[in-house]
GROMACS .gro file of C-alpha atoms in nm:
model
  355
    1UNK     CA    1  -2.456   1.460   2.539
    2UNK     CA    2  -2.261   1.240   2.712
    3UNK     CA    3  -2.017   1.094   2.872
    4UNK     CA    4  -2.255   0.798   2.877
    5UNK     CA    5  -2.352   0.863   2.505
    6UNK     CA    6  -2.242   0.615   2.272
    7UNK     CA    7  -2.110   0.884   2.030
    8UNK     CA    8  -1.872   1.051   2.270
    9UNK     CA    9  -1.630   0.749   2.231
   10UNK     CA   10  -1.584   0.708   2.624
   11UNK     CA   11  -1.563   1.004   2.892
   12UNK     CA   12  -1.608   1.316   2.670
   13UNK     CA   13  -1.921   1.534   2.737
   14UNK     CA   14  -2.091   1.747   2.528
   15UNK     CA   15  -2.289   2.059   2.665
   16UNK     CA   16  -2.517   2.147   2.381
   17UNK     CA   17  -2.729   2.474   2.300
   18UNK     CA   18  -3.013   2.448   2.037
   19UNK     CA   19  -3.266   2.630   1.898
   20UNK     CA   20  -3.479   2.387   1.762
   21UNK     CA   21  -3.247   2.120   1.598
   22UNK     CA   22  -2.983   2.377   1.503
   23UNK     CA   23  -2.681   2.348   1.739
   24UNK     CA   24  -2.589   2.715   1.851
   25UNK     CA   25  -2.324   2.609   2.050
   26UNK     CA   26  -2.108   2.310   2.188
   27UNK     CA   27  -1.859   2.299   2.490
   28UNK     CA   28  -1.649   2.013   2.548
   29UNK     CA   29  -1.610   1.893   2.899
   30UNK     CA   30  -1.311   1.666   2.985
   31UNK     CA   31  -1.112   1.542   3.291
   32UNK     CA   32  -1.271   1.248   3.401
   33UNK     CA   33  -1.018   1.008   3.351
   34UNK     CA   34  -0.769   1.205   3.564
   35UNK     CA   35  -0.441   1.014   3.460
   36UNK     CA   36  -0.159   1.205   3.511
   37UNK     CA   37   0.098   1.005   3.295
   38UNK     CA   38   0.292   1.321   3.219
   39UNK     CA   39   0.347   1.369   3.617
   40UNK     CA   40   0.402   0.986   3.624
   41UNK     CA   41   0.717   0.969   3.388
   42UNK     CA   42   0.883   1.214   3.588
   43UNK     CA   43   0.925   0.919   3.879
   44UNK     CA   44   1.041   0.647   3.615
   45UNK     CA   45   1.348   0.588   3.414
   46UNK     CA   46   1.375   0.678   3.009
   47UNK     CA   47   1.318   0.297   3.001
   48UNK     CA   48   1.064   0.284   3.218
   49UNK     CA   49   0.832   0.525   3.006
   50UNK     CA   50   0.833   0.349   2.680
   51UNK     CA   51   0.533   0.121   2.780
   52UNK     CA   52   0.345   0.399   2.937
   53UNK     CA   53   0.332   0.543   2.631
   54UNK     CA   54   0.102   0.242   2.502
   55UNK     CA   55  -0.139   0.382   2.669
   56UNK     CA   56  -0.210   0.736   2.584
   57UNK     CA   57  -0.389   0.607   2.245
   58UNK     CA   58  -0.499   0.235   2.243
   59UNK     CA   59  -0.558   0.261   1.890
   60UNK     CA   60  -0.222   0.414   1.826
   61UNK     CA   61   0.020   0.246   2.096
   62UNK     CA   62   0.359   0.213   1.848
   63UNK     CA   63   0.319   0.538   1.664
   64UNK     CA   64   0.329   0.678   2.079
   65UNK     CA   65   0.658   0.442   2.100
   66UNK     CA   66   0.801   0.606   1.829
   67UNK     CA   67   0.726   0.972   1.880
   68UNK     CA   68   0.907   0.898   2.285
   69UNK     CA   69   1.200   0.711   2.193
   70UNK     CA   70   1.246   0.910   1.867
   71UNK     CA   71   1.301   1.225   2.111
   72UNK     CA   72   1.467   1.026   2.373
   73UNK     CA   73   1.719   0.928   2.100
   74UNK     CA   74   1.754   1.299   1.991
   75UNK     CA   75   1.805   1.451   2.351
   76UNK     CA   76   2.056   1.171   2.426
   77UNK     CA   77   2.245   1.210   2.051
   78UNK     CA   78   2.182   0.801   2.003
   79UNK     CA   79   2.218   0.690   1.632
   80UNK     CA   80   1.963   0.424   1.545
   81UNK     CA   81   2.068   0.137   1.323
   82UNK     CA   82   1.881   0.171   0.968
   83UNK     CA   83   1.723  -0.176   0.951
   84UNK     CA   84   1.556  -0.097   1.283
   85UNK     CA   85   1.446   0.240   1.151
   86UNK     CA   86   1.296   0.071   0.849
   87UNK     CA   87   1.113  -0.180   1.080
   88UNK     CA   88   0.990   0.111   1.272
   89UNK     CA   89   0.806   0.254   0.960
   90UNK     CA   90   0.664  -0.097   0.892
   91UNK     CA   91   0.517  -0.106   1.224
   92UNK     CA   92   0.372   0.202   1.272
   93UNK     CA   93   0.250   0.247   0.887
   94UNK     CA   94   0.075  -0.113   0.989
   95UNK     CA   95  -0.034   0.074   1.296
   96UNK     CA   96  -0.242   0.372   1.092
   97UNK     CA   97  -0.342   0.119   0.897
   98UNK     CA   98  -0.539  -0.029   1.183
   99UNK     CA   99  -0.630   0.263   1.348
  100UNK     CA  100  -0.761   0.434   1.054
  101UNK     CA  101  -1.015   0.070   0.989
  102UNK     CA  102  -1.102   0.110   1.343
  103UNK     CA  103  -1.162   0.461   1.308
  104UNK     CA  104  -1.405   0.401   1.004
  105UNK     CA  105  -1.585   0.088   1.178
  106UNK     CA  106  -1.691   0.308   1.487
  107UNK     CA  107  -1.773   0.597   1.271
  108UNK     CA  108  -1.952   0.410   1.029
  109UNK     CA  109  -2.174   0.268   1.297
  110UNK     CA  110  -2.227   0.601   1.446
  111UNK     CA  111  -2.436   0.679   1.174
  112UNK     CA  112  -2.597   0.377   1.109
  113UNK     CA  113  -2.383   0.192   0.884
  114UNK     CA  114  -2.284  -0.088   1.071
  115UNK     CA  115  -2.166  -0.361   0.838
  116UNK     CA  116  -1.859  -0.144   0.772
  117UNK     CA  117  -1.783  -0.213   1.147
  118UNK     CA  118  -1.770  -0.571   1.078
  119UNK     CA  119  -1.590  -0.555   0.745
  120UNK     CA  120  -1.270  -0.314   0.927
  121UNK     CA  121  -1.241  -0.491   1.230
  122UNK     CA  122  -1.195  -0.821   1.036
  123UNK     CA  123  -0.901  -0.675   0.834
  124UNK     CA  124  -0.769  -0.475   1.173
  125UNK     CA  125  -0.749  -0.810   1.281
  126UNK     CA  126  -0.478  -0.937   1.004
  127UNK     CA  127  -0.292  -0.708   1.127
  128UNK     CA  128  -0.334  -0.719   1.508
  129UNK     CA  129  -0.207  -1.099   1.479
  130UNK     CA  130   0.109  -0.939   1.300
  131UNK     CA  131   0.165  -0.742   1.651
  132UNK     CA  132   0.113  -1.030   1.860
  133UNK     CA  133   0.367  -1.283   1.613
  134UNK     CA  134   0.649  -1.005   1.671
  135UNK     CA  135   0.564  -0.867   2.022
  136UNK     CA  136   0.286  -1.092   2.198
  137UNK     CA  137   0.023  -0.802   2.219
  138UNK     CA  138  -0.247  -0.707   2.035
  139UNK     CA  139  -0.357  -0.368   2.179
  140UNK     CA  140  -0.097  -0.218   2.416
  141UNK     CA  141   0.177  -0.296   2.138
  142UNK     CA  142   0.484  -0.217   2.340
  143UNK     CA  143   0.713  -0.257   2.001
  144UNK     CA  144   1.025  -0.040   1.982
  145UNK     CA  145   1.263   0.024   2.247
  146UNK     CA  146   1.494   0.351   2.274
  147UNK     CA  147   1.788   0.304   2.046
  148UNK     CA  148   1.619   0.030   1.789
  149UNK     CA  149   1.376  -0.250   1.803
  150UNK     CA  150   1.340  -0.578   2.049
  151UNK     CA  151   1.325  -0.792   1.786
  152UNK     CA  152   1.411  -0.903   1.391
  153UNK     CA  153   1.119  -0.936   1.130
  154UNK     CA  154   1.151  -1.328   1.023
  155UNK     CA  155   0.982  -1.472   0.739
  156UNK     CA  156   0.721  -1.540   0.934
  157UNK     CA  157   0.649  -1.201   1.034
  158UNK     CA  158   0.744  -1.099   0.664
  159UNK     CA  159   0.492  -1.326   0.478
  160UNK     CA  160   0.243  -1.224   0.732
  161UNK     CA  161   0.267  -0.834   0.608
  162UNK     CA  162   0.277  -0.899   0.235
  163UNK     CA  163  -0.021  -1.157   0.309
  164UNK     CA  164  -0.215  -0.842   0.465
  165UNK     CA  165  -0.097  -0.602   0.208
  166UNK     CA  166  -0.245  -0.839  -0.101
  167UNK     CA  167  -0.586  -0.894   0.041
  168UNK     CA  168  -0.632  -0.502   0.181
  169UNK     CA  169  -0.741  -0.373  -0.166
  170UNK     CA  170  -1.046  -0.595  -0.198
  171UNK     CA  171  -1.148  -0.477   0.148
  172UNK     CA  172  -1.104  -0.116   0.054
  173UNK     CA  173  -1.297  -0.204  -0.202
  174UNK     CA  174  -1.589  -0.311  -0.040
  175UNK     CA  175  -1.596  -0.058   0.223
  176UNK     CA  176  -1.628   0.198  -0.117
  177UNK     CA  177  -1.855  -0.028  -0.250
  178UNK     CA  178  -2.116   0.035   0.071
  179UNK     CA  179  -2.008   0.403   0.119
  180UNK     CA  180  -1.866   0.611  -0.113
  181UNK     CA  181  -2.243   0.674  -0.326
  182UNK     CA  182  -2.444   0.592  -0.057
  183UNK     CA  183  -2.755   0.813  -0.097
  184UNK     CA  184  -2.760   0.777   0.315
  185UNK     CA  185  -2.374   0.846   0.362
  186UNK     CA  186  -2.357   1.144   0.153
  187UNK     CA  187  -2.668   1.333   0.256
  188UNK     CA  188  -2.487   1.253   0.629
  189UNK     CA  189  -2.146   1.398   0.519
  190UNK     CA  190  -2.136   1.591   0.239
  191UNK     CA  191  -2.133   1.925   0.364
  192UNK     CA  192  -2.134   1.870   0.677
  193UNK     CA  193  -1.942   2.007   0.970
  194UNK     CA  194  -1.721   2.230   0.737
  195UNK     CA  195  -1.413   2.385   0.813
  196UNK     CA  196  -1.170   2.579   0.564
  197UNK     CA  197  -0.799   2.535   0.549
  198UNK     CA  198  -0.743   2.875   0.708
  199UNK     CA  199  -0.974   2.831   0.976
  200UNK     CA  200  -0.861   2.484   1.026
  201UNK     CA  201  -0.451   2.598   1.051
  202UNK     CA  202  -0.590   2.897   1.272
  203UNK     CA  203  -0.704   2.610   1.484
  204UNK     CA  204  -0.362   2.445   1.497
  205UNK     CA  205  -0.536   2.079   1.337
  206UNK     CA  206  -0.339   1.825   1.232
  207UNK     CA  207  -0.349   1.519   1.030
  208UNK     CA  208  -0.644   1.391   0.857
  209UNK     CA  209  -0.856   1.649   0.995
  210UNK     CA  210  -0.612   1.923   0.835
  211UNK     CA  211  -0.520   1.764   0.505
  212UNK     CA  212  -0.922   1.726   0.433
  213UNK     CA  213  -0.932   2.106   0.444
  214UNK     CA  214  -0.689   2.113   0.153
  215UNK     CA  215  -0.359   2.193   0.385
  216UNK     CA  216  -0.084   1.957   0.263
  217UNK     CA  217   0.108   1.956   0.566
  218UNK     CA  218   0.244   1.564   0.663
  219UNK     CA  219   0.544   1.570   0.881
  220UNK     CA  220   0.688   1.205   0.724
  221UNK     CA  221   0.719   1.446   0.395
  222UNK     CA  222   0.750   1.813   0.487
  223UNK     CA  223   1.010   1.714   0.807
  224UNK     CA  224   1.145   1.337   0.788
  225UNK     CA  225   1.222   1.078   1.047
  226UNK     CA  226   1.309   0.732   1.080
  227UNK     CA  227   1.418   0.712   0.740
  228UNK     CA  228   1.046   0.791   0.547
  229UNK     CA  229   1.272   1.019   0.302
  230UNK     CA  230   1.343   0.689   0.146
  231UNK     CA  231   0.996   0.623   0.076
  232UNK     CA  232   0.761   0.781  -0.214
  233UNK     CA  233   0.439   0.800  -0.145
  234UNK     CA  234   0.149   1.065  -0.205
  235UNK     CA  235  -0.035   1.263   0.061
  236UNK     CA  236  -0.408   1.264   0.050
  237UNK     CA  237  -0.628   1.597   0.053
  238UNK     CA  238  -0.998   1.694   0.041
  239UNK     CA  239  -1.105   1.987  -0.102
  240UNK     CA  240  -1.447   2.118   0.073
  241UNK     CA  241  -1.309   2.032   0.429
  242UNK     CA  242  -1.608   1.845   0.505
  243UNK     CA  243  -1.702   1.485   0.677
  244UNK     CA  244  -1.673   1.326   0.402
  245UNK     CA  245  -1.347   1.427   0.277
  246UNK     CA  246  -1.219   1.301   0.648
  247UNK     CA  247  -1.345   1.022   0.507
  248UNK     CA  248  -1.214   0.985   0.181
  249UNK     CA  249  -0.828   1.129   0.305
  250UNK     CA  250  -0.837   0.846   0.525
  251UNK     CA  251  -0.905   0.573   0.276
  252UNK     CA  252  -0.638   0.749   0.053
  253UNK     CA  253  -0.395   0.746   0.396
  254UNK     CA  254  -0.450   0.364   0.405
  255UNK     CA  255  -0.343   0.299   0.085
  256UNK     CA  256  -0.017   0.482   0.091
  257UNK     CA  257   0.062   0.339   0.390
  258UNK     CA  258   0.038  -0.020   0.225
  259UNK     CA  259   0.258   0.145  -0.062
  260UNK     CA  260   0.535   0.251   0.230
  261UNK     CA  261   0.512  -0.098   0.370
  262UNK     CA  262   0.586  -0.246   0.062
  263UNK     CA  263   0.887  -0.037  -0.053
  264UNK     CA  264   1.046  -0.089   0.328
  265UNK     CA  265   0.993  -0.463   0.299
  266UNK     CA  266   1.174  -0.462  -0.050
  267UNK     CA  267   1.474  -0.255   0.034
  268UNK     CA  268   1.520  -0.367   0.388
  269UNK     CA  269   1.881  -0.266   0.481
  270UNK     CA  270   2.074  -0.564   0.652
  271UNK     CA  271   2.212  -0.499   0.972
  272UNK     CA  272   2.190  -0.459   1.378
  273UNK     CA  273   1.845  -0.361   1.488
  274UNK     CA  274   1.969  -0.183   1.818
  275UNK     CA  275   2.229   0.050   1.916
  276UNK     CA  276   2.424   0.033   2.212
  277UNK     CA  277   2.237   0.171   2.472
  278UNK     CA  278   2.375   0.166   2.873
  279UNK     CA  279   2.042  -0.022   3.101
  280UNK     CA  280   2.055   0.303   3.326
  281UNK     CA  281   2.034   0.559   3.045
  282UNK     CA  282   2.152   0.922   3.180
  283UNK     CA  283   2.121   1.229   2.927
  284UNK     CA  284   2.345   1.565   3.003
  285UNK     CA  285   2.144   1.818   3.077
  286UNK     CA  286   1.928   1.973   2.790
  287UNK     CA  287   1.564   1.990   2.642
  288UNK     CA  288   1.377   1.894   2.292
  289UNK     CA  289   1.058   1.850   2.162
  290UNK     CA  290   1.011   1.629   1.849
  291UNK     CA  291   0.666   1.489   1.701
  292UNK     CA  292   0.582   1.238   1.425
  293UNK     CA  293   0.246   1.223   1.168
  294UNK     CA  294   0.058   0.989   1.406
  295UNK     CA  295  -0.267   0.867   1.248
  296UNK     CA  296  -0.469   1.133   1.431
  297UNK     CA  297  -0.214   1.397   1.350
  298UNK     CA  298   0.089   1.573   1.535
  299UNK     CA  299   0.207   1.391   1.791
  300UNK     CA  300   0.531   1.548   2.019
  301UNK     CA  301   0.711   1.503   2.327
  302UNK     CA  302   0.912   1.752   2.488
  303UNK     CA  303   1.172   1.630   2.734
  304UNK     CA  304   1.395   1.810   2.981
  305UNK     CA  305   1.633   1.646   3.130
  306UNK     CA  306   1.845   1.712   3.428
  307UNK     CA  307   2.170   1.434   3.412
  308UNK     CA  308   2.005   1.182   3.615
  309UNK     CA  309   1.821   0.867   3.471
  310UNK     CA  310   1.475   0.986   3.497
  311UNK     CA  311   1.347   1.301   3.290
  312UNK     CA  312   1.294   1.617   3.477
  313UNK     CA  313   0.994   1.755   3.284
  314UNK     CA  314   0.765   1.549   2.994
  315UNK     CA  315   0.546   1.755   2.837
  316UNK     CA  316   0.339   1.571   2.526
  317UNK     CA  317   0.138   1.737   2.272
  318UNK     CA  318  -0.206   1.467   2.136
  319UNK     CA  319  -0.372   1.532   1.767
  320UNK     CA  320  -0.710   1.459   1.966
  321UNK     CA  321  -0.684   1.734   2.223
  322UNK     CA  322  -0.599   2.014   1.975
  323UNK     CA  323  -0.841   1.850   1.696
  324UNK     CA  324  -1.094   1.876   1.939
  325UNK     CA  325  -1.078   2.219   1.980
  326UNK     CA  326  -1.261   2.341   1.622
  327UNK     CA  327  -1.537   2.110   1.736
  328UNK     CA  328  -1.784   2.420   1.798
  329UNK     CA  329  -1.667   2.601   1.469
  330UNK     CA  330  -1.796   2.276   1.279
  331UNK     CA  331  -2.110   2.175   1.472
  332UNK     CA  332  -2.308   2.555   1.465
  333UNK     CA  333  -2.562   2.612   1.261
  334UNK     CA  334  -2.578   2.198   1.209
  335UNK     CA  335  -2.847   2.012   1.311
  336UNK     CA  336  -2.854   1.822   1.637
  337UNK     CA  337  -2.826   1.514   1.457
  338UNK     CA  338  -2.509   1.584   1.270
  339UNK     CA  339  -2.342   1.598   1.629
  340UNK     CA  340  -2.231   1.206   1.589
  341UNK     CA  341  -2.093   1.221   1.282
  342UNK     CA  342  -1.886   1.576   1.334
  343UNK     CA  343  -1.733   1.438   1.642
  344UNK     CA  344  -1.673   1.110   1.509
  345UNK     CA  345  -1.504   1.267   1.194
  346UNK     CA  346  -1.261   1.422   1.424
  347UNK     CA  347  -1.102   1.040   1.500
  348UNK     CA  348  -1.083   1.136   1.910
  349UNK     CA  349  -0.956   0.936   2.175
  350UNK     CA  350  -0.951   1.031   2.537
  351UNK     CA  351  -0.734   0.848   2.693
  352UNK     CA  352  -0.479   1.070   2.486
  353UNK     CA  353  -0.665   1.422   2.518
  354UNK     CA  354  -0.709   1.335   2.916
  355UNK     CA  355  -0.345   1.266   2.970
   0.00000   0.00000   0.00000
């Protein structure tokens, strides 16, 4: 399968043994996009990087922001003002928001359900006009800069969000409405492409994928940054560890998110939104890795630095490319058809496993 199947999202390919339509085996094939970014931020400047990392997940482009400058900040011992950091959970709990609608839209279509497509994108897009009213992009969101944030939420930007936040139940709703007892949908997930919570930790899967095998394991809760240990909110779990369940944590995800948003937006600490941070940033020597709950999962830079302005070694760690891994454990003994689904369950994107 693949890469020029629809359902390998892109450049992935699929090499496939079956014995009749029961899949015996799968092996990924990737590398085509060749992109080197982690040999790339070696020639540029801790500044420089931030919008590269944009880029390694189009779907996720602040939550990469925040996992880079989060470590730069570390490494370099900045402090972060605590209205930026609360503006920094707004923006990338709006960001898993969208990704997580995009996610279902694709997926949904994948297996034939293709109004859902249309019904996520059109909220996505409520909040992709948020992005471009505080930054001016919609898809490469380059929003947070190492030691805060570029810019202040107005009310603009703040009636925008609560605007988004009122009319997202109704669409949850009607996504439910056209999934959750579909005879279709469930005969397509339920069941399918299994994997336990042992077998799923043995695997080293994160987010999502992870918490639908049972495993409550969220880094905002279990190790917090950017101030979510202000925030209460529940973590989603499945139970059977199944395609649906990826479904159903997902929709649960979304809905906590809003209930973060909501809680920063109330208790938004006045203040600067930027520390004071020299234009030709040099870190002592030292290294650190540090990773955030992206909306795929674990997502971590490590850094070494050698006293000059440009990092000596960056080494990232992507949800997809580790996700990706128990793809063979799920799809034997399924049938050929059940392919799409499994691998779209698995939320993948490849410009951030092909790094």
């Amino acid at each position: 399968m693949g890469p020029q199947h629809p359902s390998t999202h892109g450049v992935l390919h699929l090499e496939l043994a079956v014995d009749n339509e029961i899949v015996t085996r799968v092996k990924p094939f990737l590398g085509y996009l060749h992109r080197g970014i982690e040999k790339i931020c070696e020639h540029r400047t801790y500044h420089q990087i931030t919008p590269l990392t944009d880029r390694l997940d189009y779907l996720a482009a602040i939550s990469n922001n925040l996992a880079y400058v989060l470590t730069v900040e570390k490494l370099a011992g900045l402090e972060v003002p605590r209205r930026a950091q609360y503006i920094r959970v707004i923006l990338t709990e709006l960001q898993r928001i969208a990704s997580h609608l995009a996610w279902m839209g694709f997926f949904a279509n994948d297996i034939g359900a293709m109004s859902v497509l249309l019904y996520g994108f059109a909220k996505r897009e409520d909040i992709l006009e948020i992005f471009e009213e505080y930054i001016g992009a919609r898809l490469t969101v380059h929003a947070l800069r190492i030691g805060g944030v570029p810019n202040d939420f107005d009310g603009t930007i703040t009636d925008m969000i609560r605007a988004c936040l009122e009319s997202l139940p109704k669409r949850l709703e009607e996504i439910e409405g056209l999934l959750s007892e579909n005879r279709i949908w469930l005969h397509r997930t339920k069941g399918i492409g299994v994997i336990s919570g042992s077998d799923a930790i043995e695997f080293g899967l994160t987010g999502p994928v992870l918490r639908a095998s049972g495993v409550e394991w969220d880094i905002r809760k279990d190790i917090p940054y950017s101030s979510y240990e202000d925030f209460e909110f529940d973590v989603p779990l499945g139970t059977r560890g199944d395609v649906y369940d990826r479904y159903t944590v997902r929709l649960g995800e979304i809905r906590q998110s809003a209930r973060i948003i909501r809680q920063a937006l109330d208790k938004m600490p006045e203040g600067d939104i930027r520390a004071t941070v020299p234009r030709v940033l040099k870190i002592a020597p030292g290294e650190i890795f540090h990773s955030i709950e992206a909306p795929k999962g674990e997502l971590g830079f490590y850094i070494k630095s050698n006293g000059t302005d440009k990092p000596e070694r960056v080494k990232i760690k992507v949800p997809s490319f580790i996700n990706m891994h128990s793809l063979e454990l799920m799809c034997t003994g399924s049938l050929f058809a059940d392919v799409v689904g499994i691998l779209g369950s698995l939320d993948i994107v490849l410009g951030e496993i092909d790094k």
